[in-house]
Amino acid sequence: MSALTRLERLDDMFPELFRRFGRPLQWSEETPGEIKIDVTENDKDYLVRAEIPGAKKDDIRVTVDRNFVSISAEVRKEKEDKSDGGRVLLRETYYGSASRGFSLASEIDEKAVVAKLEDGVLKLTLPKRASAAARSIAIE
């Protein structure tokens, strides 16, 4: 079974339907929207790549609680067009927030998580917590 929960597998079948349910309609591709993620796994950890264009390092929050990962961001964009002597003729500004949460199959070692932001892409390394080995119980 995949590292993501069964709900995430269902979400893959109808991504736009479930992700956008309950959110306001988005009028422009430039406005803050959803956080798009890729999750890969190896023996030691999970690697998450999250696209958060327009977000600054200080405006992103990552929370790990056992096997649940939550990413949220405040996105601000200001664009000003001036002409003829510096008088503002057009100002396009937006402000909004986006968030995404998902569950993984293994618990995460919160103390060893590494997060880096490069060019609007958040890269997370989520080490798996060492689990106690299963042991056989002798029946008396």
mmCIF file of C-alpha atoms in Angstrom:
data_model
loop_
_atom_site.group_PDB
_atom_site.id
_atom_site.type_symbol
_atom_site.label_atom_id
_atom_site.label_comp_id
_atom_site.label_asym_id
_atom_site.label_seq_id
_atom_site.Cartn_x
_atom_site.Cartn_y
_atom_site.Cartn_z
ATOM 1 C CA MET A 1 0.000 0.000 0.000
ATOM 2 C CA SER A 2 1.148 3.505 -0.710
ATOM 3 C CA ALA A 3 2.648 5.677 2.012
ATOM 4 C CA LEU A 4 -0.360 7.945 1.747
ATOM 5 C CA THR A 5 -3.641 7.044 3.336
ATOM 6 C CA ARG A 6 -6.518 5.480 1.472
ATOM 7 C CA LEU A 7 -8.243 8.866 1.454
ATOM 8 C CA GLU A 8 -5.341 10.344 -0.479
ATOM 9 C CA ARG A 9 -5.674 7.527 -3.032
ATOM 10 C CA LEU A 10 -9.338 8.460 -3.478
ATOM 11 C CA ASP A 11 -8.290 12.087 -3.768
ATOM 12 C CA ASP A 12 -5.997 11.130 -6.660
ATOM 13 C CA MET A 13 -9.028 9.944 -8.619
ATOM 14 C CA PHE A 14 -10.846 13.275 -8.333
ATOM 15 C CA PRO A 15 -8.159 15.794 -7.342
ATOM 16 C CA GLU A 16 -9.852 18.996 -8.370
ATOM 17 C CA LEU A 17 -13.227 17.993 -6.945
ATOM 18 C CA PHE A 18 -11.951 17.253 -3.437
ATOM 19 C CA ARG A 19 -9.177 19.848 -3.196
ATOM 20 C CA ARG A 20 -11.333 22.736 -4.303
ATOM 21 C CA PHE A 21 -14.465 21.728 -2.394
ATOM 22 C CA GLY A 22 -15.295 24.474 0.068
ATOM 23 C CA ARG A 23 -12.805 26.939 -1.378
ATOM 24 C CA PRO A 24 -13.791 30.115 -3.186
ATOM 25 C CA LEU A 25 -13.473 30.141 -6.933
ATOM 26 C CA GLN A 26 -10.116 31.240 -8.178
ATOM 27 C CA TRP A 27 -10.279 33.977 -10.796
ATOM 28 C CA SER A 28 -6.640 34.133 -11.762
ATOM 29 C CA GLU A 29 -3.724 31.729 -11.881
ATOM 30 C CA GLU A 30 -1.668 34.377 -10.043
ATOM 31 C CA THR A 31 -3.846 34.475 -6.937
ATOM 32 C CA PRO A 32 -2.968 32.252 -3.964
ATOM 33 C CA GLY A 33 -4.429 28.820 -4.421
ATOM 34 C CA GLU A 34 -3.535 25.338 -3.462
ATOM 35 C CA ILE A 35 -0.172 23.952 -2.495
ATOM 36 C CA LYS A 36 0.828 21.273 -4.977
ATOM 37 C CA ILE A 37 2.962 18.479 -3.541
ATOM 38 C CA ASP A 38 5.007 15.472 -4.601
ATOM 39 C CA VAL A 39 5.831 12.842 -1.960
ATOM 40 C CA THR A 40 8.487 10.167 -2.444
ATOM 41 C CA GLU A 41 9.753 7.563 -0.008
ATOM 42 C CA ASN A 42 12.913 5.581 0.609
ATOM 43 C CA ASP A 43 13.970 3.274 3.461
ATOM 44 C CA LYS A 44 14.928 6.082 5.845
ATOM 45 C CA ASP A 45 12.675 9.019 5.060
ATOM 46 C CA TYR A 46 9.969 10.735 3.023
ATOM 47 C CA LEU A 47 10.838 13.545 0.640
ATOM 48 C CA VAL A 48 8.202 16.217 0.035
ATOM 49 C CA ARG A 49 8.367 18.842 -2.699
ATOM 50 C CA ALA A 50 5.702 21.546 -2.275
ATOM 51 C CA GLU A 51 5.143 24.365 -4.764
ATOM 52 C CA ILE A 52 4.285 27.606 -2.945
ATOM 53 C CA PRO A 53 4.900 30.436 -5.421
ATOM 54 C CA GLY A 54 5.056 33.922 -3.947
ATOM 55 C CA ALA A 55 5.561 32.770 -0.344
ATOM 56 C CA LYS A 56 8.516 33.902 1.727
ATOM 57 C CA LYS A 57 10.369 31.732 4.208
ATOM 58 C CA ASP A 58 8.910 33.582 7.205
ATOM 59 C CA ASP A 59 5.350 33.145 5.917
ATOM 60 C CA ILE A 60 5.450 29.324 5.660
ATOM 61 C CA ARG A 61 4.590 27.048 8.559
ATOM 62 C CA VAL A 62 5.236 23.298 8.625
ATOM 63 C CA THR A 63 3.815 21.150 11.411
ATOM 64 C CA VAL A 64 4.524 17.456 11.986
ATOM 65 C CA ASP A 65 2.423 15.454 14.434
ATOM 66 C CA ARG A 66 3.349 11.758 14.429
ATOM 67 C CA ASN A 67 2.521 10.790 10.836
ATOM 68 C CA PHE A 68 0.477 13.874 9.864
ATOM 69 C CA VAL A 69 2.188 16.716 7.999
ATOM 70 C CA SER A 70 0.613 20.149 7.612
ATOM 71 C CA ILE A 71 1.940 22.939 5.383
ATOM 72 C CA SER A 72 0.417 26.428 5.423
ATOM 73 C CA ALA A 73 1.529 29.693 3.875
ATOM 74 C CA GLU A 74 0.552 33.351 3.708
ATOM 75 C CA VAL A 75 1.095 34.685 0.195
ATOM 76 C CA ARG A 76 1.372 38.379 -0.677
ATOM 77 C CA LYS A 77 2.015 39.924 -4.024
ATOM 78 C CA GLU A 78 2.224 43.551 -4.960
ATOM 79 C CA LYS A 79 2.682 44.808 -8.477
ATOM 80 C CA GLU A 80 2.687 48.455 -9.436
ATOM 81 C CA ASP A 81 2.681 50.022 -12.889
ATOM 82 C CA LYS A 82 3.720 53.675 -13.047
ATOM 83 C CA SER A 83 3.956 56.041 -15.948
ATOM 84 C CA ASP A 84 4.169 59.814 -16.508
ATOM 85 C CA GLY A 85 5.809 61.307 -13.449
ATOM 86 C CA GLY A 86 5.348 58.472 -10.949
ATOM 87 C CA ARG A 87 1.597 58.711 -10.438
ATOM 88 C CA VAL A 88 0.160 55.234 -9.796
ATOM 89 C CA LEU A 89 -2.176 54.235 -12.598
ATOM 90 C CA LEU A 90 -2.576 50.568 -11.794
ATOM 91 C CA ARG A 91 -1.921 48.521 -8.670
ATOM 92 C CA GLU A 92 -2.564 44.795 -8.536
ATOM 93 C CA THR A 93 -2.277 43.385 -5.054
ATOM 94 C CA TYR A 94 -3.427 40.182 -3.470
ATOM 95 C CA TYR A 95 -3.093 38.517 -0.139
ATOM 96 C CA GLY A 96 -4.234 35.092 0.837
ATOM 97 C CA SER A 97 -3.405 31.830 2.493
ATOM 98 C CA ALA A 98 -3.070 28.253 1.345
ATOM 99 C CA SER A 99 -2.725 25.041 3.306
ATOM 100 C CA ARG A 100 -2.309 21.343 2.733
ATOM 101 C CA GLY A 101 -2.194 18.369 5.080
ATOM 102 C CA PHE A 102 -1.603 14.669 4.538
ATOM 103 C CA SER A 103 -0.918 11.461 6.462
ATOM 104 C CA LEU A 104 1.983 9.102 5.922
ATOM 105 C CA ALA A 105 2.245 5.400 6.735
ATOM 106 C CA SER A 106 5.109 5.809 9.241
ATOM 107 C CA GLU A 107 5.588 8.235 12.106
ATOM 108 C CA ILE A 108 8.055 11.070 11.543
ATOM 109 C CA ASP A 109 11.025 11.969 13.747
ATOM 110 C CA GLU A 110 10.047 15.626 14.299
ATOM 111 C CA LYS A 111 13.457 16.610 15.680
ATOM 112 C CA ALA A 112 15.309 15.571 12.518
ATOM 113 C CA VAL A 113 13.033 17.219 9.910
ATOM 114 C CA VAL A 114 14.854 19.441 7.394
ATOM 115 C CA ALA A 115 13.036 22.177 5.424
ATOM 116 C CA LYS A 116 14.488 24.321 2.618
ATOM 117 C CA LEU A 117 12.816 26.934 0.407
ATOM 118 C CA GLU A 118 14.260 27.547 -3.065
ATOM 119 C CA ASP A 119 12.531 29.513 -5.845
ATOM 120 C CA GLY A 120 9.026 29.021 -4.441
ATOM 121 C CA VAL A 121 9.542 25.286 -3.838
ATOM 122 C CA LEU A 122 9.605 23.959 -0.279
ATOM 123 C CA LYS A 123 11.653 20.770 0.095
ATOM 124 C CA LEU A 124 11.084 18.692 3.214
ATOM 125 C CA THR A 125 13.093 15.707 4.373
ATOM 126 C CA LEU A 126 10.971 13.782 6.875
ATOM 127 C CA PRO A 127 12.977 10.995 8.566
ATOM 128 C CA LYS A 128 10.976 7.975 9.632
ATOM 129 C CA ARG A 129 10.908 7.313 13.352
ATOM 130 C CA ALA A 130 12.664 4.096 14.317
ATOM 131 C CA SER A 131 9.922 1.747 15.389
ATOM 132 C CA ALA A 132 10.287 -0.978 17.937
ATOM 133 C CA ALA A 133 10.908 -4.314 16.303
ATOM 134 C CA ALA A 134 8.105 -6.830 16.496
ATOM 135 C CA ARG A 135 8.827 -9.558 18.978
ATOM 136 C CA SER A 136 7.467 -13.063 19.333
ATOM 137 C CA ILE A 137 5.646 -13.939 22.506
ATOM 138 C CA ALA A 138 6.140 -17.418 23.891
ATOM 139 C CA ILE A 139 2.888 -19.079 24.907
ATOM 140 C CA GLU A 140 3.029 -20.825 28.290
#
